[in-house]
Short mmCIF file of C-alpha atoms and ligand atoms in Angstrom, two decimals:
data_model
loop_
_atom_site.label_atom_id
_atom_site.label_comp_id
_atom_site.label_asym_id
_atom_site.label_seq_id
_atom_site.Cartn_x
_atom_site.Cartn_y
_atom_site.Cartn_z
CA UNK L 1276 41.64 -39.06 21.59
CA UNK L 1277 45.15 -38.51 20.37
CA UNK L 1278 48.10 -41.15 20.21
CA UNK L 1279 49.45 -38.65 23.64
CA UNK L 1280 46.34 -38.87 25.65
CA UNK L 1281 45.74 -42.57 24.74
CA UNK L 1282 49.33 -43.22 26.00
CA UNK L 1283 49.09 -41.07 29.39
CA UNK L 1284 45.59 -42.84 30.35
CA UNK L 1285 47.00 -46.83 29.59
CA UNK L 1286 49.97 -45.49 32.20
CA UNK L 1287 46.96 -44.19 34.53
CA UNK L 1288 45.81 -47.77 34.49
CA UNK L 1289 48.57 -50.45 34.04
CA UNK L 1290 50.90 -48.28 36.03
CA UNK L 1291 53.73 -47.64 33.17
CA UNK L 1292 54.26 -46.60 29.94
CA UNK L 1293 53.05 -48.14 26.68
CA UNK L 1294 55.57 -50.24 24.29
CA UNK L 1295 53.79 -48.63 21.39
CA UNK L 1296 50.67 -46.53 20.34
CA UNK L 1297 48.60 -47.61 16.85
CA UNK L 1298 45.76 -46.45 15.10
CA UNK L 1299 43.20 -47.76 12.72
CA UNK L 1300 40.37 -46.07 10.61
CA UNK L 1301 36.58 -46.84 9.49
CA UNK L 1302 35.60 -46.84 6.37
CA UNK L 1303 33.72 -45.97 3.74
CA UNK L 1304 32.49 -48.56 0.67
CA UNK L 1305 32.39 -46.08 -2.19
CA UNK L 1306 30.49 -49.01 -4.58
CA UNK L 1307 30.65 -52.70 -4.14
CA UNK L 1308 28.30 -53.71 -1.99
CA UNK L 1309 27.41 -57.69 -0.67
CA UNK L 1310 29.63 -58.40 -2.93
CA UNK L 1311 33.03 -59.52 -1.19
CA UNK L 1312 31.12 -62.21 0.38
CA UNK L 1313 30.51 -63.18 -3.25
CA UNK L 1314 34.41 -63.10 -4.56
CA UNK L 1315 33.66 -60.08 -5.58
CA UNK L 1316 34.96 -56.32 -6.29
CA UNK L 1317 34.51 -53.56 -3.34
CA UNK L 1318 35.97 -50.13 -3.48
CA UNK L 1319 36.21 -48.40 0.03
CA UNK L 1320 38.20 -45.99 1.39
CA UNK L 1321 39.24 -45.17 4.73
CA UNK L 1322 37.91 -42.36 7.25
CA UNK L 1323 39.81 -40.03 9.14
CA UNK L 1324 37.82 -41.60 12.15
CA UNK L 1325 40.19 -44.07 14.22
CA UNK L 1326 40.61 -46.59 16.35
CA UNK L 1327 43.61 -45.85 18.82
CA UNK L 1328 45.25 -48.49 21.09
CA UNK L 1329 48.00 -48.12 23.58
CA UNK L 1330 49.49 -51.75 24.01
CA UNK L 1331 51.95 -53.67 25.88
CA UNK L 1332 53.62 -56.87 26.00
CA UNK L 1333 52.98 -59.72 28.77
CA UNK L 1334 54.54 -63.06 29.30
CA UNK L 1335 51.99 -64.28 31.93
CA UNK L 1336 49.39 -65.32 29.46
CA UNK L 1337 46.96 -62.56 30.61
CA UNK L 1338 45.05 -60.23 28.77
CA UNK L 1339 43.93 -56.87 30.08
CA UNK L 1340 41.49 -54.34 27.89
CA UNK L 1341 40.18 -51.06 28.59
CA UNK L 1342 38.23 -48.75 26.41
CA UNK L 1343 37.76 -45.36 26.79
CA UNK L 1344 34.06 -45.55 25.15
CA UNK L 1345 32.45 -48.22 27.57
CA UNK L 1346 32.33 -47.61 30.87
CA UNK L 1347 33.23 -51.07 32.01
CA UNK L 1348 36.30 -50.70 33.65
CA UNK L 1349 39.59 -53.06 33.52
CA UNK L 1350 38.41 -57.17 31.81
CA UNK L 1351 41.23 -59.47 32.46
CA UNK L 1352 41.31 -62.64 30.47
CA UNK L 1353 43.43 -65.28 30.24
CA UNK L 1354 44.84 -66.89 26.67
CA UNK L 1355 43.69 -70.77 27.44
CA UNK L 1356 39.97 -69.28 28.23
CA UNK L 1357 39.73 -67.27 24.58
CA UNK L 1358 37.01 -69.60 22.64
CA UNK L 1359 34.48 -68.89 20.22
CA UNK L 1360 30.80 -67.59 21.32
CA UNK L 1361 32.35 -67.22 24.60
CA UNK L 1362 32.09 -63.18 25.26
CA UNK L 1363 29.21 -61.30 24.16
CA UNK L 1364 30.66 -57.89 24.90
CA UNK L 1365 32.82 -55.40 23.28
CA UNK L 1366 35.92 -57.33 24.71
CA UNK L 1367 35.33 -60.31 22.02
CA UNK L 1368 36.77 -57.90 19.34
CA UNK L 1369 40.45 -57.76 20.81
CA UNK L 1370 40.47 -61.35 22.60
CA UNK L 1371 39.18 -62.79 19.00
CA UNK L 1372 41.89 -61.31 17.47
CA UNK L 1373 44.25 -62.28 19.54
CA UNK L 1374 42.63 -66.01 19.54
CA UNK L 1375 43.19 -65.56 15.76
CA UNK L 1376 46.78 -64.97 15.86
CA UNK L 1377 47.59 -67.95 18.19
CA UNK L 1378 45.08 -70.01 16.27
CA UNK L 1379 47.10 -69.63 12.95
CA UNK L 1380 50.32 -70.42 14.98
CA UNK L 1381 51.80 -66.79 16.38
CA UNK L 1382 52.88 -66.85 20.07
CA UNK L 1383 51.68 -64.37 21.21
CA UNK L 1384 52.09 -64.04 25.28
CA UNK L 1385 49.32 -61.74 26.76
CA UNK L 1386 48.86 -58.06 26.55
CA UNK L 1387 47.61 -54.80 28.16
CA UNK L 1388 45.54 -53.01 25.66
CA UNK L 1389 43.88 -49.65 26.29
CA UNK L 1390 41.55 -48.45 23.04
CA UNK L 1391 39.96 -45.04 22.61
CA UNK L 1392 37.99 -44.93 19.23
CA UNK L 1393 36.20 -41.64 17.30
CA UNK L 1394 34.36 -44.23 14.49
CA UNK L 1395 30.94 -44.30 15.43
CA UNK L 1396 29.36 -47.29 16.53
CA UNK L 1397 26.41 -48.97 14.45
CA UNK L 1398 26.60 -46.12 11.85
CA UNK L 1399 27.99 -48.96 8.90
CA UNK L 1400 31.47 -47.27 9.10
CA UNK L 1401 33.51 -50.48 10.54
CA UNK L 1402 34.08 -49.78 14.15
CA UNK L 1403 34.33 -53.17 15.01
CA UNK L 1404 37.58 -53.65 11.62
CA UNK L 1405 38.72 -50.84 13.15
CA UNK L 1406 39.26 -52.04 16.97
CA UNK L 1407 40.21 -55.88 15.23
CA UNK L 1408 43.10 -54.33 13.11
CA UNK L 1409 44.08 -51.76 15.28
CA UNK L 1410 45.02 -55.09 17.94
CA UNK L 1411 45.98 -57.23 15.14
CA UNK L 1412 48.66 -54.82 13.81
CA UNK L 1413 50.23 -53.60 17.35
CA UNK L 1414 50.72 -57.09 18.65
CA UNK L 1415 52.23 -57.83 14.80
CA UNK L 1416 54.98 -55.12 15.62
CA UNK L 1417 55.42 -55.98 19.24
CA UNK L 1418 55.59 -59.72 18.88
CA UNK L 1419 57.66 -59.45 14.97
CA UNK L 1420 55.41 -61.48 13.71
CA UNK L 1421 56.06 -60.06 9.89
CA UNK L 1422 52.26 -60.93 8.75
CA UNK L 1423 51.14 -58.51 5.68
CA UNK L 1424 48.50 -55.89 5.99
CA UNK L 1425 45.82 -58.24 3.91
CA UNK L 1426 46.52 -61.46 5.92
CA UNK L 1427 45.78 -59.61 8.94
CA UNK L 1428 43.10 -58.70 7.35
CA UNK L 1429 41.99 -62.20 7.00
CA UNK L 1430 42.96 -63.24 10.53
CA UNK L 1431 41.09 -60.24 11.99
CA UNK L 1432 37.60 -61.22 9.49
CA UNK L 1433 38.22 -65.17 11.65
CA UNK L 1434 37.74 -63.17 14.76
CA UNK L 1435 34.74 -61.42 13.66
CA UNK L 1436 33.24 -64.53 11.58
CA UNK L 1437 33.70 -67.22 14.14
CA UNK L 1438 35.12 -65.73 17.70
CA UNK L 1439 32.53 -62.95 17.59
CA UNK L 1440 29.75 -65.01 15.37
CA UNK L 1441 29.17 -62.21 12.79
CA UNK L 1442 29.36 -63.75 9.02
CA UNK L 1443 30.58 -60.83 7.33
CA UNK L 1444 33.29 -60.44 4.13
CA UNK L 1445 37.13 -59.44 4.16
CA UNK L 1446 36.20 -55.76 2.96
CA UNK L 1447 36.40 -53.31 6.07
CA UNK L 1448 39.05 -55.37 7.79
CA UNK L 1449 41.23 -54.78 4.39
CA UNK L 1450 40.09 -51.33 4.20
CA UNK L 1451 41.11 -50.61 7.84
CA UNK L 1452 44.49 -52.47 7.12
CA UNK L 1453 45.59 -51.71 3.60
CA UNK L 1454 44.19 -47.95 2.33
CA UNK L 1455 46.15 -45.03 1.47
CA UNK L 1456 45.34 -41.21 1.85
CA UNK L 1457 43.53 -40.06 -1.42
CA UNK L 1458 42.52 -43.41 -2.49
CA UNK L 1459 40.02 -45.76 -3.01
CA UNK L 1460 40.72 -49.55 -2.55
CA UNK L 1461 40.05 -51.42 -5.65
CA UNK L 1462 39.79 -55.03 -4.28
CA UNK L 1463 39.29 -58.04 -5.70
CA UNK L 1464 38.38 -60.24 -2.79
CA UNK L 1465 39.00 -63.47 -4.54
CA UNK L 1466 42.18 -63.35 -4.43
CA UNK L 1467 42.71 -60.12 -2.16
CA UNK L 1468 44.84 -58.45 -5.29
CA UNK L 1469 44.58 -54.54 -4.81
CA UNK L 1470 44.93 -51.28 -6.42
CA UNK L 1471 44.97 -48.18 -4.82
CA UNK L 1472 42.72 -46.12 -7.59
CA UNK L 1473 43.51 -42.24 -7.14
CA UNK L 1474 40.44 -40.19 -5.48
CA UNK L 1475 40.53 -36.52 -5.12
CA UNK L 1476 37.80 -35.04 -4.96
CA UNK L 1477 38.90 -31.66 -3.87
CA UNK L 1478 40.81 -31.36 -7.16
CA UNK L 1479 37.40 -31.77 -8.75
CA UNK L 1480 35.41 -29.26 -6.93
CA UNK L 1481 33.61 -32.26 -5.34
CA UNK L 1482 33.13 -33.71 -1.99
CA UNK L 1483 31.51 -36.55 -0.40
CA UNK L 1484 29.39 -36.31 2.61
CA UNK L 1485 28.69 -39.21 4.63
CA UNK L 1486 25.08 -39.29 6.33
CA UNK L 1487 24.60 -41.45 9.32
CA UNK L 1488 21.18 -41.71 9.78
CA UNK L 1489 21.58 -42.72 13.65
CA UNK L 1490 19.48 -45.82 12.91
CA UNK L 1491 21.47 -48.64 14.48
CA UNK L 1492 22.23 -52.18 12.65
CA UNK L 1493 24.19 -55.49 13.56
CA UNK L 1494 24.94 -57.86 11.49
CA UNK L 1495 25.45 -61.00 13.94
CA UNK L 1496 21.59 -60.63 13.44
CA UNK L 1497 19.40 -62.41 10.66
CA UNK L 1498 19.27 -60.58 7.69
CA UNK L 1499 22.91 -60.73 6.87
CA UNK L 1500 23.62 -64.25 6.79
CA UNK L 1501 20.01 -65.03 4.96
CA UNK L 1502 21.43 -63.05 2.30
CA UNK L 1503 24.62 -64.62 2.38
CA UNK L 1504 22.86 -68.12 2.86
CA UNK L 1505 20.80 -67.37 -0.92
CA UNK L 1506 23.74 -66.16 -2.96
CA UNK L 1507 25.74 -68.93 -1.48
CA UNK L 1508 22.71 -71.07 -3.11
CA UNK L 1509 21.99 -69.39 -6.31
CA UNK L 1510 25.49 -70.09 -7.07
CA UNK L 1511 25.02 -73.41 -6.63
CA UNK L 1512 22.16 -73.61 -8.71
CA UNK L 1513 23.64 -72.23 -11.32
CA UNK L 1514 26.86 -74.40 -10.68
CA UNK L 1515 29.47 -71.82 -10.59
CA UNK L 1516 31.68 -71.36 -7.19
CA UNK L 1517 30.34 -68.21 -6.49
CA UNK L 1518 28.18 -65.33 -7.92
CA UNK L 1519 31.52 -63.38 -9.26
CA UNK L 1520 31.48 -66.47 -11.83
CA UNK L 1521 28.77 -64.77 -13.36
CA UNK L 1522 30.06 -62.06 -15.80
CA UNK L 1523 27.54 -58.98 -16.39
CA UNK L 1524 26.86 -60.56 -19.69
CA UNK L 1525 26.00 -63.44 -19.22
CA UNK L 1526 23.55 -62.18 -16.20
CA UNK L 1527 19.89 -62.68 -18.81
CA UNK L 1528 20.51 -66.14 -19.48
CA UNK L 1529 21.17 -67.05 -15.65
CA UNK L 1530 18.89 -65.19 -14.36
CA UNK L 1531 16.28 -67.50 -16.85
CA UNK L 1532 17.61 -70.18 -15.13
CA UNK L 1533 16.41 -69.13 -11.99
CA UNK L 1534 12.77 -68.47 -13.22
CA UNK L 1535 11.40 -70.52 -10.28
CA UNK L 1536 13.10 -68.53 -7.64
CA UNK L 1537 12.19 -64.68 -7.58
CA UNK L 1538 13.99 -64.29 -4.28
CA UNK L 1539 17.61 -65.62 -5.76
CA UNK L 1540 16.84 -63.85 -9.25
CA UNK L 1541 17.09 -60.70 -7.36
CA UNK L 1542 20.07 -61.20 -5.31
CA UNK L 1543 21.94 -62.48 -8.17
CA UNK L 1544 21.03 -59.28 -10.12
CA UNK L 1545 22.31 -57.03 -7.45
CA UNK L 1546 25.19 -58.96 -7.21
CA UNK L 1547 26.36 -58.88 -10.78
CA UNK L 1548 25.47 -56.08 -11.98
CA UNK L 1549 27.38 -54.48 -8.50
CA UNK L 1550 30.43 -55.97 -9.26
CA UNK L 1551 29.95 -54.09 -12.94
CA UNK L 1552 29.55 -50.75 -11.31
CA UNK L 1553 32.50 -51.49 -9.27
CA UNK L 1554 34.27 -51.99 -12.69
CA UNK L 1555 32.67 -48.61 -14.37
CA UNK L 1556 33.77 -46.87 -11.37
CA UNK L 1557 37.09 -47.43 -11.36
CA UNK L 1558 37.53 -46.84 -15.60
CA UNK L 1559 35.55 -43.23 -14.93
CA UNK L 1560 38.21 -42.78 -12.01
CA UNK L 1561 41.59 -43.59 -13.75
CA UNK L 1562 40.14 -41.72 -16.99
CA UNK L 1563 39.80 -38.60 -14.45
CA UNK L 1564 36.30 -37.93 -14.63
CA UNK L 1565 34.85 -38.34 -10.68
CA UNK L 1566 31.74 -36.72 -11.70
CA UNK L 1567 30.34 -39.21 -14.24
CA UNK L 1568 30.67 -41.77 -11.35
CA UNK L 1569 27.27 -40.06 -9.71
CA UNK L 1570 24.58 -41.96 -11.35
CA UNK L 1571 26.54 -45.48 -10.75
CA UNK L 1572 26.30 -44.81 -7.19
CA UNK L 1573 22.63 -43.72 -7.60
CA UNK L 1574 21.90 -47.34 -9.46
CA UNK L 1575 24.07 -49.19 -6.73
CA UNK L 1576 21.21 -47.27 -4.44
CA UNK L 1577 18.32 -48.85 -6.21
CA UNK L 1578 19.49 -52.24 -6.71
CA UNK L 1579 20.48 -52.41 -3.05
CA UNK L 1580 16.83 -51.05 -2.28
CA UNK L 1581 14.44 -53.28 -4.78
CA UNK L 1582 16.85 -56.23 -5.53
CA UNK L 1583 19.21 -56.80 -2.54
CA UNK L 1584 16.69 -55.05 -0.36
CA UNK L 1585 18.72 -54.21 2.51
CA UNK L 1586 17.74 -50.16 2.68
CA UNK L 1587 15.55 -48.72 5.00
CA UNK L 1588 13.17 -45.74 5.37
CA UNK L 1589 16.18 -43.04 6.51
CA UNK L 1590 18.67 -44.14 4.16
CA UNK L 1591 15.83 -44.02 0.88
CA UNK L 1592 14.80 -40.56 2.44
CA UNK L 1593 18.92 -39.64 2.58
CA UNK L 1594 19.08 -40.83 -1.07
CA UNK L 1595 15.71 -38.86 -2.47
CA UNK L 1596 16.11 -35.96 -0.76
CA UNK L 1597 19.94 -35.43 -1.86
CA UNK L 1598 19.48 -36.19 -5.01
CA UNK L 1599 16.34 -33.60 -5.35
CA UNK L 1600 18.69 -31.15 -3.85
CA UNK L 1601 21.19 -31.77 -6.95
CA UNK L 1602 24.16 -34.26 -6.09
CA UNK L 1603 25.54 -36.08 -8.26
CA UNK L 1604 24.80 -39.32 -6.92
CA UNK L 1605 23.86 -41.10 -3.48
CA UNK L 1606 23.65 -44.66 -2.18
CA UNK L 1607 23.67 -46.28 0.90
CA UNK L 1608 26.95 -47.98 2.46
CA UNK L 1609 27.73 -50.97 4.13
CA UNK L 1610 26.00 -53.45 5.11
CA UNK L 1611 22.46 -51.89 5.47
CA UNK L 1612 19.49 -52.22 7.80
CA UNK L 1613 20.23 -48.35 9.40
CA UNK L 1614 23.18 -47.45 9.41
CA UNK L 1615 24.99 -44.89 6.55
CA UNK L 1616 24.63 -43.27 3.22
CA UNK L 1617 26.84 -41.42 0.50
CA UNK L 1618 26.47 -38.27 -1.28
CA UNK L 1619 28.36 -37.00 -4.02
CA UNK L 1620 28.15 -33.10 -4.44
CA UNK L 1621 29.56 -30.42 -5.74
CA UNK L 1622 31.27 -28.17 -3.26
CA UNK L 1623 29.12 -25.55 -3.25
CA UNK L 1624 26.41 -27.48 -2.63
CA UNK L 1625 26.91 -28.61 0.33
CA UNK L 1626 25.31 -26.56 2.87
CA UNK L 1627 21.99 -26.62 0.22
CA UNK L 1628 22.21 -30.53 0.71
CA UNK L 1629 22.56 -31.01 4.02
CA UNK L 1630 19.74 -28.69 5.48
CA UNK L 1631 17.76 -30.70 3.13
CA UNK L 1632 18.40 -33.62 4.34
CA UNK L 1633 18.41 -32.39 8.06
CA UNK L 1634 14.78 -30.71 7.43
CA UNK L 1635 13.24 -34.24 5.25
CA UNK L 1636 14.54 -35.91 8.81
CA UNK L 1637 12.91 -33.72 10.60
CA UNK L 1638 9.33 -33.47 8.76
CA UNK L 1639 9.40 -37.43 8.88
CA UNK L 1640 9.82 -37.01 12.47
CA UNK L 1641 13.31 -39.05 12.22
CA UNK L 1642 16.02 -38.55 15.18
CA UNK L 1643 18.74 -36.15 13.60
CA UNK L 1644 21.45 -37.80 11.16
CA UNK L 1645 24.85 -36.87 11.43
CA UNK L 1646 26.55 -35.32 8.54
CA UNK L 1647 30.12 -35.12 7.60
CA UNK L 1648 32.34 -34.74 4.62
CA UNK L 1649 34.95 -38.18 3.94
CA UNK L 1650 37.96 -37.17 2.98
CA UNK L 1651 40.17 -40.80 1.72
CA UNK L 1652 42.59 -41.34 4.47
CA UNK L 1653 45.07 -43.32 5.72
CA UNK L 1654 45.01 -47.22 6.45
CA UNK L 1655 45.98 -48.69 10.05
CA UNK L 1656 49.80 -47.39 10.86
CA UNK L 1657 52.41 -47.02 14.13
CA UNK L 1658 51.96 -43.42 15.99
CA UNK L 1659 54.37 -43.82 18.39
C1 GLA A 3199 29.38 -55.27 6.10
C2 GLA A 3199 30.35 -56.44 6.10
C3 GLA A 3199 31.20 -56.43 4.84
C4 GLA A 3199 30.34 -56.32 3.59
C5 GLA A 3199 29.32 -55.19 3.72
C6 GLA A 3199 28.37 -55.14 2.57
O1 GLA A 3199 30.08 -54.06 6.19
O2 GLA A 3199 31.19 -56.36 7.23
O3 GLA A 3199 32.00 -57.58 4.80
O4 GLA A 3199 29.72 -57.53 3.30
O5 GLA A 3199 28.59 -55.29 4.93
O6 GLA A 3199 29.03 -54.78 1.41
#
């Protein structure tokens, strides 16, 4: 829905205009993954696919949401009823945020708040950043609270981690706030320090086609926070802060000191040699050679797979069959479980690639994945 349409429906159903219309994208991790839960390196770079909200101002101390995507019709809230574990719906998204923002001290009022989003749900692409930082940033301009892009960020990861229950990093949240058309995101999340690392592949005769393999994941469930749960442990074992302590050389004799623990050995491995491929990613980027960065992704696949072992059936079949086909490279992004995967081609091989991967689904007798090219675009902004 455009920034127009979004506008005309919030008058349809808070009977006047909107102070403001925002957007804010998904995302795509291009390498770095589990790892900003780790202090970390991640890399992403933001969709063209958006969340849009059409927001207004109240001094009542009510809330109001809509969203075009659910049919649910009008929720009204009120500020002193916004606690933790309190909504299980889509709703808990915008109320956490804005329980975030009075929690760290910004008085904010109430709001109306009617959302329309094209990121698709459950596909690993950061619908829920992009609905969090989409709310975060209009009530920011309409209430002047002056808080930067990456502590937005922040606030809008405290709604997810705690209002919504879901223990995940500071990378999509950042991505939705802080990326730039044509880049990549080169964050540290220790200390949230960021480049914007130049990434055309058009220039290069390349593109980058994003599978989503339709297989649903959520990461307020299990799997998630046990990995989370054994890095946070495997760092203490091996008495550093956290698993970004551990430089890529020093990885054989730590991982000897975690003989007696297979399960750790092989998180630790994923996690340290990830954060490397973040770091050989962006040297082949700045020295202008996208290409060579094909077979990092590729390795980022198989340590995911075998060490970190968060894959799954559709996203190994994505990564084989691609790669058979001839890209360059392909892993699987996000979080894992379902969800999506990366290919890097050449242009002209697109169409080649994604029949193939269409027709593998199809012979495994796999629902049909959705394919798309990414193209880097912009972070969360103002429309109107
Ligand atoms: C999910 C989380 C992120 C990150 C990735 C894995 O997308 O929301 O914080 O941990 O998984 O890299």
């Amino acid at each position: 829905m455009g920034a127009q349409q979004v506008g005309v429906r919030f008058s349809e159903l808070y009977g006047s205009a909107p102070e403001g219309v925002w957007a804010a994208p998904g995302r795509v991790n291009l390498i770095g993954e589990h790892t900003d839960y780790n202090d970390g390196f991640v890399m992403p770079f933001a969709l063209p696919h958006r969340a849009t909200a059409a927001v207004s101002r109240r001094t009542d101390g009510v809330v109001r949401l809509h969203s075009a995507d659910i049919d649910a019709g009008v929720t009204e809230l009120h500020l002193d009823t916004l606690a933790p574990g309190t909504d299980a719906t889509w709703t808990a998204y915008p109320a956490g945020v804005i329980w975030a923002l009075r929690e760290a001290g910004h008085a904010v009022t109430g709001a109306d708040i009617h959302l329309s989003s094209t990121v698709p749900t459950g596909a690993g692409l950061s619908s829920s950043a992009a609905v969090e930082v989409v709310t975060a940033l209009a009530l920011n301009d309409l209430y002047e609270l002056a808080v930067p892009g990456s502590q937005l960020a922040r606030l809008c990861q405290r709604a997810e981690n705690i209002y919504v229950g879901a223990p995940t990093g500071i990378m999509d949240q950042t991505a939705s706030a802080c990326c730039e058309p044509g880049h990549a995101l080169f964050l540290d999340t220790r200390d949230l320090s960021q480049q914007q690392i130049p990434f055309d592949l058009a220039a290069a005769g390349l593109r980058l086609l994003v599978v989503d393999t339709q297989v649903t994941h959520a990461h307020s469930g299990g799997e998630y926070g046990k990995r989370r749960a054994g890095c946070e442990r495997a760092a203490s074992l091996l008495g550093v802060h956290a698993l970004r302590d551990i430089p890529h050389t020093d990885l054989t004799p730590a991982l000897s000191r975690l003989a007696d623990e297979p399960e750790l050995t092989r998180l630790v491995r994923h996690v340290v040699t990830e954060n490397h491929r973040v770091e050989r990613t962006v040297s082949l980027l700045r020295s202008g050679d996208p290409r060579a960065i094909g077979p990092i992704l590729t390795e980022g696949h198989a340590s995911l797979r075998d060490d970190f072992r968060v894959s799954c059936p559709e996203l190994d079949l994505t990564v084989d069959t691609a790669l058979t086909a001839g890209a360059l490279g392909a892993r699987m992004t996000g979080g894992g479980f379902g969800g999506s995967a990366i290919v890097l081609t050449p242009e002209p091989d697109v169409p080649l690639i994604t029949k193939a991967v269409e027709e593998a689904f199809t012979a495994a007798g796999y629902k049909a994945p959705r394919v798309f090219e990414a193209v880097p675009s912009a972070g969360a902004r103002r429309l109107g």
